[in-house]
Amino acid sequence: MPELPEVEVTLRGIAARVTGSVISGVAVREPRLRWRVPASLPKRLAGRAVRGVRRRGKYLLLDCGAGHLILHLGMSGSLRLLPIDSPPQKHDHFDLLLGDTLLRLRDPRRFGAVLWARGSVEAHPLLRHLGLEPLSRALDGGRLHALTRGRRAAIKQFLMDGRCIVGVGNIYANESLFRAAIDPRTPARRLSLERCSRLAASIKQTLRAAIRAGGSTLRDFVGSDGNPGDFQQRYRVYDRAGRPCPRCGATIRRILQGQRSTFFCPGCQR
DNA sequence: CTGGTCACCTGGAAGC
DNA sequence: TGCTTCCAGGTGACCA
């Protein structure tokens, strides 16, 4: 579930409730996530007010004054706001208690993270080398063109490299390249400025559309048992191998790039 | 520096 | 029904 749009929808879902709240407690039921949840976390967080929440790439950052709580949803994580007495279920590894509410992390595969950063979060080792925010002005055709110069890697893999652009995972890399009508195997450095402009615009469109789709299910997931992954999104190429391209009718193909599935239309992506 | 491969972990779906 | 195999939305670590 979590690529940038899902994380953004999660952020919007929790921001109002979390901001300004005092952390009344912390529950760590399973510290073995991608990295071990610091044992010192409850002590660091207890009694602190959350000043604000923001997103950097796929990381959620809770500003706690003396430091930041860093949350990452990995491949299978989700966050929910629940009544304080909600019994934890399997894979509910972490709770942040906020008065009568709790913010609960569920993550079956445990690729997610709950970490503490003191001082500047931007300087944290996990965030320091992150690339451009795709929805910001910083990403445009010229910037993308400049970034791709000299890069022999396929454009699909370039898009998924967080040191270049953050938040574009497998689904939206596929979907953005389809919208831009670019073959995912094209070496990044071969893209013209014009095609880079088209791609930059496609990435923004694709992500914004997904955020809008997620926004419509927001109420459910912020409630008790919705899931931010349940978007009523319909993908144009992702997971549609063997089915007809919605634009030209050619059969959508699945190939592997760097051990990840790539889906594209051989008819209109050149 | 770049690019390629592996690893971490669990669960769901498909195949036999 | 039950067992096996494959696949999954991320990304750091390690190697050449």
mmCIF file of C-alpha atoms (C1' of nucleotides) in Angstrom:
data_model
loop_
_atom_site.group_PDB
_atom_site.id
_atom_site.type_symbol
_atom_site.label_atom_id
_atom_site.label_comp_id
_atom_site.label_asym_id
_atom_site.label_seq_id
_atom_site.Cartn_x
_atom_site.Cartn_y
_atom_site.Cartn_z
ATOM 1 C CA MET A 1 0.000 0.000 0.000
ATOM 2 C CA PRO A 2 2.383 2.742 0.862
ATOM 3 C CA GLU A 3 3.796 4.811 -1.897
ATOM 4 C CA LEU A 4 3.772 8.576 -1.650
ATOM 5 C CA PRO A 5 0.006 9.032 -2.174
ATOM 6 C CA GLU A 6 -0.863 6.562 0.564
ATOM 7 C CA VAL A 7 1.553 8.204 2.958
ATOM 8 C CA GLU A 8 0.197 11.628 2.041
ATOM 9 C CA VAL A 9 -3.379 10.466 2.604
ATOM 10 C CA THR A 10 -2.333 9.005 5.935
ATOM 11 C CA LEU A 11 -0.698 12.299 6.853
ATOM 12 C CA ARG A 12 -3.843 14.251 6.021
ATOM 13 C CA GLY A 13 -5.895 11.730 7.940
ATOM 14 C CA ILE A 14 -3.948 12.024 11.166
ATOM 15 C CA ALA A 15 -2.646 15.599 11.092
ATOM 16 C CA ALA A 16 -5.559 17.403 12.716
ATOM 17 C CA ARG A 17 -5.926 14.916 15.558
ATOM 18 C CA VAL A 18 -2.233 14.523 16.241
ATOM 19 C CA THR A 19 -1.109 18.135 16.019
ATOM 20 C CA GLY A 20 -1.139 19.832 19.401
ATOM 21 C CA SER A 21 -1.873 16.602 21.260
ATOM 22 C CA VAL A 22 0.142 15.548 24.262
ATOM 23 C CA ILE A 23 1.605 12.068 24.136
ATOM 24 C CA SER A 24 0.215 10.321 27.189
ATOM 25 C CA GLY A 25 1.939 7.022 26.599
ATOM 26 C CA VAL A 26 3.627 4.661 24.167
ATOM 27 C CA ALA A 27 3.106 0.933 23.618
ATOM 28 C CA VAL A 28 5.724 -1.127 21.830
ATOM 29 C CA ARG A 29 4.453 -4.679 21.443
ATOM 30 C CA GLU A 30 6.981 -5.768 18.815
ATOM 31 C CA PRO A 31 10.208 -3.779 18.588
ATOM 32 C CA ARG A 32 11.673 -5.863 15.757
ATOM 33 C CA LEU A 33 10.732 -3.757 12.766
ATOM 34 C CA ARG A 34 13.121 -2.858 9.949
ATOM 35 C CA TRP A 35 15.270 -1.464 12.729
ATOM 36 C CA ARG A 36 14.679 -2.179 16.392
ATOM 37 C CA VAL A 37 12.377 0.404 17.952
ATOM 38 C CA PRO A 38 14.581 2.275 20.444
ATOM 39 C CA ALA A 39 14.006 1.140 24.006
ATOM 40 C CA SER A 40 14.319 4.759 25.090
ATOM 41 C CA LEU A 41 11.342 5.845 22.975
ATOM 42 C CA PRO A 42 8.624 5.757 25.672
ATOM 43 C CA LYS A 43 10.772 7.866 27.976
ATOM 44 C CA ARG A 44 11.601 10.345 25.218
ATOM 45 C CA LEU A 45 8.004 10.774 24.097
ATOM 46 C CA ALA A 46 5.965 10.670 27.285
ATOM 47 C CA GLY A 47 4.453 14.019 28.163
ATOM 48 C CA ARG A 48 5.597 15.751 24.998
ATOM 49 C CA ALA A 49 3.286 17.757 22.787
ATOM 50 C CA VAL A 50 3.282 17.062 19.067
ATOM 51 C CA ARG A 51 3.951 20.378 17.396
ATOM 52 C CA GLY A 52 3.258 19.234 13.877
ATOM 53 C CA VAL A 53 3.364 16.371 11.400
ATOM 54 C CA ARG A 54 4.882 16.393 7.970
ATOM 55 C CA ARG A 55 6.004 14.056 5.225
ATOM 56 C CA ARG A 56 9.388 13.680 3.577
ATOM 57 C CA GLY A 57 9.317 11.084 0.818
ATOM 58 C CA LYS A 58 7.538 8.147 2.424
ATOM 59 C CA TYR A 59 8.589 9.098 5.938
ATOM 60 C CA LEU A 60 6.155 10.686 8.379
ATOM 61 C CA LEU A 61 7.804 13.049 10.823
ATOM 62 C CA LEU A 62 6.181 14.040 14.100
ATOM 63 C CA ASP A 63 7.785 17.142 15.512
ATOM 64 C CA CYS A 64 8.043 16.658 19.261
ATOM 65 C CA GLY A 65 10.131 19.702 20.041
ATOM 66 C CA ALA A 66 13.206 17.982 21.421
ATOM 67 C CA GLY A 67 13.281 15.688 18.419
ATOM 68 C CA HIS A 68 11.183 13.933 15.802
ATOM 69 C CA LEU A 69 9.407 10.633 15.784
ATOM 70 C CA ILE A 70 10.118 9.050 12.403
ATOM 71 C CA LEU A 71 7.525 6.627 11.023
ATOM 72 C CA HIS A 72 7.785 4.563 7.857
ATOM 73 C CA LEU A 73 5.121 2.143 6.649
ATOM 74 C CA GLY A 74 7.423 -0.158 4.691
ATOM 75 C CA MET A 75 5.570 -2.477 2.300
ATOM 76 C CA SER A 76 2.611 -3.394 4.421
ATOM 77 C CA GLY A 77 2.198 -0.790 7.129
ATOM 78 C CA SER A 78 -0.802 1.340 7.985
ATOM 79 C CA LEU A 79 -1.606 3.902 10.653
ATOM 80 C CA ARG A 80 -4.990 4.399 12.202
ATOM 81 C CA LEU A 81 -6.621 6.553 14.793
ATOM 82 C CA LEU A 82 -8.663 4.446 17.198
ATOM 83 C CA PRO A 83 -10.428 4.777 20.558
ATOM 84 C CA ILE A 84 -7.981 4.342 23.420
ATOM 85 C CA ASP A 85 -9.414 0.999 24.553
ATOM 86 C CA SER A 86 -9.223 -0.753 21.158
ATOM 87 C CA PRO A 87 -7.727 -4.205 21.651
ATOM 88 C CA PRO A 88 -4.604 -4.726 19.562
ATOM 89 C CA GLN A 89 -4.741 -7.346 16.866
ATOM 90 C CA LYS A 90 -2.022 -9.390 15.286
ATOM 91 C CA HIS A 91 0.688 -7.202 13.734
ATOM 92 C CA ASP A 92 -0.345 -4.106 15.690
ATOM 93 C CA HIS A 93 3.195 -3.376 16.823
ATOM 94 C CA PHE A 94 3.159 0.191 18.047
ATOM 95 C CA ASP A 95 0.751 2.688 19.628
ATOM 96 C CA LEU A 96 1.131 6.341 20.386
ATOM 97 C CA LEU A 97 -1.376 7.259 23.075
ATOM 98 C CA LEU A 98 -2.957 10.685 22.692
ATOM 99 C CA GLY A 99 -5.486 11.157 25.471
ATOM 100 C CA ASP A 100 -8.658 9.340 24.464
ATOM 101 C CA THR A 101 -7.211 8.318 21.105
ATOM 102 C CA LEU A 102 -4.384 6.144 19.953
ATOM 103 C CA LEU A 103 -2.367 6.214 16.782
ATOM 104 C CA ARG A 104 -1.703 2.580 15.922
ATOM 105 C CA LEU A 105 0.831 1.098 13.521
ATOM 106 C CA ARG A 106 -0.013 -2.240 11.952
ATOM 107 C CA ASP A 107 2.685 -3.791 9.794
ATOM 108 C CA PRO A 108 2.509 -7.513 8.995
ATOM 109 C CA ARG A 109 5.802 -7.678 7.128
ATOM 110 C CA ARG A 110 7.671 -5.485 9.607
ATOM 111 C CA PHE A 111 9.549 -3.554 6.937
ATOM 112 C CA GLY A 112 8.363 -0.330 8.494
ATOM 113 C CA ALA A 113 10.199 1.812 11.015
ATOM 114 C CA VAL A 114 9.635 3.706 14.241
ATOM 115 C CA LEU A 115 12.676 5.765 15.125
ATOM 116 C CA TRP A 116 13.712 8.821 17.060
ATOM 117 C CA ALA A 117 15.801 11.657 15.658
ATOM 118 C CA ARG A 118 17.128 14.359 17.888
ATOM 119 C CA GLY A 119 18.131 17.674 16.439
ATOM 120 C CA SER A 120 17.559 18.195 12.742
ATOM 121 C CA VAL A 121 15.601 15.311 11.177
ATOM 122 C CA GLU A 122 16.715 16.307 7.717
ATOM 123 C CA ALA A 123 20.231 15.373 8.789
ATOM 124 C CA HIS A 124 19.185 11.917 9.946
ATOM 125 C CA PRO A 125 21.035 9.184 8.010
ATOM 126 C CA LEU A 126 17.785 7.869 6.540
ATOM 127 C CA LEU A 127 16.675 11.256 5.262
ATOM 128 C CA ARG A 128 19.917 12.989 4.438
ATOM 129 C CA HIS A 129 20.299 11.609 0.928
ATOM 130 C CA LEU A 130 16.699 11.773 -0.165
ATOM 131 C CA GLY A 131 16.008 13.312 -3.543
ATOM 132 C CA LEU A 132 13.395 15.673 -4.947
ATOM 133 C CA GLU A 133 9.829 15.851 -3.717
ATOM 134 C CA PRO A 134 7.898 15.026 -6.896
ATOM 135 C CA LEU A 135 4.937 17.257 -6.088
ATOM 136 C CA SER A 136 7.093 20.272 -5.395
ATOM 137 C CA ARG A 137 8.121 22.951 -7.870
ATOM 138 C CA ALA A 138 11.624 21.532 -7.662
ATOM 139 C CA LEU A 139 10.614 18.769 -10.054
ATOM 140 C CA ASP A 140 10.110 19.955 -13.590
ATOM 141 C CA GLY A 141 11.293 18.941 -17.033
ATOM 142 C CA GLY A 142 14.520 20.881 -16.846
ATOM 143 C CA ARG A 143 15.436 19.479 -13.472
ATOM 144 C CA LEU A 144 14.578 15.936 -14.495
ATOM 145 C CA HIS A 145 16.589 16.332 -17.671
ATOM 146 C CA ALA A 146 19.601 17.576 -15.734
ATOM 147 C CA LEU A 147 19.324 14.796 -13.153
ATOM 148 C CA THR A 148 19.181 12.074 -15.760
ATOM 149 C CA ARG A 149 22.266 13.184 -17.691
ATOM 150 C CA GLY A 150 24.897 10.495 -17.613
ATOM 151 C CA ARG A 151 22.552 7.923 -16.070
ATOM 152 C CA ARG A 152 22.616 4.624 -17.909
ATOM 153 C CA ALA A 153 19.976 3.000 -15.705
ATOM 154 C CA ALA A 154 16.518 2.420 -17.158
ATOM 155 C CA ILE A 155 14.208 5.350 -16.559
ATOM 156 C CA LYS A 156 11.842 3.167 -14.503
ATOM 157 C CA GLN A 157 14.604 2.303 -12.075
ATOM 158 C CA PHE A 158 15.787 5.879 -11.994
ATOM 159 C CA LEU A 159 12.301 7.025 -10.980
ATOM 160 C CA MET A 160 12.235 4.516 -8.140
ATOM 161 C CA ASP A 161 15.619 5.567 -6.762
ATOM 162 C CA GLY A 162 14.873 7.650 -3.683
ATOM 163 C CA ARG A 163 18.151 9.510 -3.990
ATOM 164 C CA CYS A 164 16.841 11.048 -7.233
ATOM 165 C CA ILE A 165 13.116 11.428 -6.646
ATOM 166 C CA VAL A 166 11.307 10.338 -3.489
ATOM 167 C CA GLY A 167 8.006 8.586 -3.101
ATOM 168 C CA VAL A 168 7.585 7.097 -6.570
ATOM 169 C CA GLY A 169 7.294 3.373 -5.979
ATOM 170 C CA ASN A 170 6.611 0.517 -8.332
ATOM 171 C CA ILE A 171 2.967 1.233 -9.050
ATOM 172 C CA TYR A 172 3.316 4.930 -9.770
ATOM 173 C CA ALA A 173 6.555 4.555 -11.701
ATOM 174 C CA ASN A 174 4.690 2.213 -14.042
ATOM 175 C CA GLU A 175 1.632 4.426 -14.233
ATOM 176 C CA SER A 176 3.608 7.641 -14.763
ATOM 177 C CA LEU A 177 5.620 6.148 -17.618
ATOM 178 C CA PHE A 178 2.427 4.955 -19.238
ATOM 179 C CA ARG A 179 0.903 8.417 -19.045
ATOM 180 C CA ALA A 180 4.044 9.895 -20.533
ATOM 181 C CA ALA A 181 4.131 7.186 -23.245
ATOM 182 C CA ILE A 182 7.741 6.334 -22.432
ATOM 183 C CA ASP A 183 9.192 2.823 -22.600
ATOM 184 C CA PRO A 184 10.320 1.963 -19.051
ATOM 185 C CA ARG A 185 13.492 0.347 -20.387
ATOM 186 C CA THR A 186 14.778 3.559 -21.958
ATOM 187 C CA PRO A 187 18.158 4.567 -20.520
ATOM 188 C CA ALA A 188 17.484 7.684 -18.444
ATOM 189 C CA ARG A 189 20.152 9.711 -20.241
ATOM 190 C CA ARG A 190 18.483 9.124 -23.600
ATOM 191 C CA LEU A 191 15.384 11.149 -22.703
ATOM 192 C CA SER A 192 15.071 14.501 -24.427
ATOM 193 C CA LEU A 193 14.140 17.639 -22.535
ATOM 194 C CA GLU A 194 10.708 17.452 -24.093
ATOM 195 C CA ARG A 195 10.135 13.901 -22.889
ATOM 196 C CA CYS A 196 11.466 14.813 -19.440
ATOM 197 C CA SER A 197 8.917 17.611 -19.280
ATOM 198 C CA ARG A 198 6.155 15.219 -20.226
ATOM 199 C CA LEU A 199 7.349 12.720 -17.647
ATOM 200 C CA ALA A 200 7.606 15.276 -14.850
ATOM 201 C CA ALA A 201 4.053 16.388 -15.582
ATOM 202 C CA SER A 202 2.843 12.782 -15.714
ATOM 203 C CA ILE A 203 4.378 11.959 -12.353
ATOM 204 C CA LYS A 204 2.600 14.887 -10.742
ATOM 205 C CA GLN A 205 -0.717 14.046 -12.403
ATOM 206 C CA THR A 206 -0.491 10.403 -11.424
ATOM 207 C CA LEU A 207 0.366 11.111 -7.808
ATOM 208 C CA ARG A 208 -2.258 13.819 -7.456
ATOM 209 C CA ALA A 209 -4.951 11.592 -8.920
ATOM 210 C CA ALA A 210 -4.028 8.841 -6.478
ATOM 211 C CA ILE A 211 -4.108 11.248 -3.548
ATOM 212 C CA ARG A 212 -7.540 12.442 -4.631
ATOM 213 C CA ALA A 213 -8.741 8.837 -4.889
ATOM 214 C CA GLY A 214 -7.365 8.132 -1.427
ATOM 215 C CA GLY A 215 -8.935 11.245 -0.060
ATOM 216 C CA SER A 216 -12.344 9.876 -0.897
ATOM 217 C CA THR A 217 -11.799 6.863 1.367
ATOM 218 C CA LEU A 218 -10.165 8.933 4.079
ATOM 219 C CA ARG A 219 -13.122 8.844 6.432
ATOM 220 C CA ASP A 220 -13.134 5.077 6.440
ATOM 221 C CA PHE A 221 -9.544 4.596 7.268
ATOM 222 C CA VAL A 222 -9.352 7.237 9.926
ATOM 223 C CA GLY A 223 -12.307 5.527 11.551
ATOM 224 C CA SER A 224 -11.885 2.105 12.955
ATOM 225 C CA ASP A 225 -11.222 -0.513 10.378
ATOM 226 C CA GLY A 226 -10.617 1.000 7.011
ATOM 227 C CA ASN A 227 -7.332 0.673 5.256
ATOM 228 C CA PRO A 228 -5.422 3.357 3.380
ATOM 229 C CA GLY A 229 -4.561 0.730 0.764
ATOM 230 C CA ASP A 230 -8.162 0.278 -0.295
ATOM 231 C CA PHE A 231 -8.200 2.934 -2.951
ATOM 232 C CA GLN A 232 -10.835 2.684 -5.598
ATOM 233 C CA GLN A 233 -7.908 3.317 -7.933
ATOM 234 C CA ARG A 234 -7.919 1.594 -11.227
ATOM 235 C CA TYR A 235 -4.537 1.193 -12.725
ATOM 236 C CA ARG A 236 -3.930 1.572 -16.425
ATOM 237 C CA VAL A 237 -1.014 -0.822 -16.712
ATOM 238 C CA TYR A 238 0.050 -1.938 -13.233
ATOM 239 C CA ASP A 239 -0.944 -5.565 -12.597
ATOM 240 C CA ARG A 240 -2.690 -5.725 -15.962
ATOM 241 C CA ALA A 241 -0.374 -8.010 -17.923
ATOM 242 C CA GLY A 242 -2.150 -9.743 -20.779
ATOM 243 C CA ARG A 243 -5.017 -7.284 -20.810
ATOM 244 C CA PRO A 244 -5.590 -4.621 -23.445
ATOM 245 C CA CYS A 245 -4.036 -1.188 -23.193
ATOM 246 C CA PRO A 246 -6.781 1.353 -22.444
ATOM 247 C CA ARG A 247 -5.307 3.706 -25.025
ATOM 248 C CA CYS A 248 -4.359 1.561 -28.027
ATOM 249 C CA GLY A 249 -5.646 -1.916 -27.239
ATOM 250 C CA ALA A 250 -2.257 -3.632 -27.522
ATOM 251 C CA THR A 251 -1.564 -6.327 -24.951
ATOM 252 C CA ILE A 252 0.108 -5.072 -21.782
ATOM 253 C CA ARG A 253 3.390 -6.788 -20.996
ATOM 254 C CA ARG A 254 5.088 -7.668 -17.722
ATOM 255 C CA ILE A 255 8.875 -7.763 -17.529
ATOM 256 C CA LEU A 256 11.361 -7.700 -14.674
ATOM 257 C CA GLN A 257 13.620 -4.741 -13.959
ATOM 258 C CA GLY A 258 15.884 -5.051 -10.949
ATOM 259 C CA GLN A 259 13.756 -7.882 -9.518
ATOM 260 C CA ARG A 260 10.614 -5.746 -9.685
ATOM 261 C CA SER A 261 7.691 -6.208 -12.030
ATOM 262 C CA THR A 262 7.337 -3.632 -14.761
ATOM 263 C CA PHE A 263 4.099 -3.325 -16.708
ATOM 264 C CA PHE A 264 3.878 -1.375 -19.930
ATOM 265 C CA CYS A 265 2.133 -1.105 -23.252
ATOM 266 C CA PRO A 266 4.462 -2.025 -26.116
ATOM 267 C CA GLY A 267 2.113 -0.194 -28.464
ATOM 268 C CA CYS A 268 2.177 3.300 -27.062
ATOM 269 C CA GLN A 269 5.224 3.393 -24.779
ATOM 270 C CA ARG A 270 8.257 4.032 -26.946
ATOM 271 C "C1'" DC B 1 30.231 7.558 -8.175
ATOM 272 C "C1'" DT B 2 27.230 4.010 -10.696
ATOM 273 C "C1'" DG B 3 24.739 -0.103 -11.231
ATOM 274 C "C1'" DG B 4 23.412 -4.806 -9.931
ATOM 275 C "C1'" DT B 5 21.998 -8.242 -6.417
ATOM 276 C "C1'" DC B 6 20.475 -9.725 -1.924
ATOM 277 C "C1'" DA B 7 18.176 -9.478 2.310
ATOM 278 C "C1'" DC B 8 14.680 -8.538 5.693
ATOM 279 C "C1'" DC B 9 9.347 -10.683 6.892
ATOM 280 C "C1'" DT B 10 4.514 -12.378 6.530
ATOM 281 C "C1'" DG B 11 0.425 -13.620 4.050
ATOM 282 C "C1'" DG B 12 -2.471 -14.390 0.088
ATOM 283 C "C1'" DA B 13 -3.245 -16.638 -4.227
ATOM 284 C "C1'" DA B 14 -2.348 -20.064 -7.441
ATOM 285 C "C1'" DG B 15 -0.812 -24.717 -8.644
ATOM 286 C "C1'" DC B 16 -0.710 -29.696 -7.750
ATOM 287 C "C1'" DT C 1 -7.948 -30.304 2.271
ATOM 288 C "C1'" DG C 2 -3.109 -29.532 2.489
ATOM 289 C "C1'" DC C 3 1.301 -28.732 0.881
ATOM 290 C "C1'" DT C 4 4.439 -25.989 -2.203
ATOM 291 C "C1'" DT C 5 5.662 -22.147 -4.859
ATOM 292 C "C1'" DC C 6 5.439 -17.572 -6.255
ATOM 293 C "C1'" DC C 7 4.564 -12.911 -5.607
ATOM 294 C "C1'" DA C 8 3.819 -8.454 -3.113
ATOM 295 C "C1'" DG C 9 3.220 -1.291 -2.536
ATOM 296 C "C1'" DG C 10 10.414 -0.483 0.232
ATOM 297 C "C1'" DT C 11 15.035 0.306 0.592
ATOM 298 C "C1'" DG C 12 19.608 -0.325 3.049
ATOM 299 C "C1'" DA C 13 23.792 -3.088 2.639
ATOM 300 C "C1'" DC C 14 27.097 -4.992 -0.026
ATOM 301 C "C1'" DC C 15 29.706 -6.024 -4.147
ATOM 302 C "C1'" DA C 16 32.198 -5.202 -8.688
#
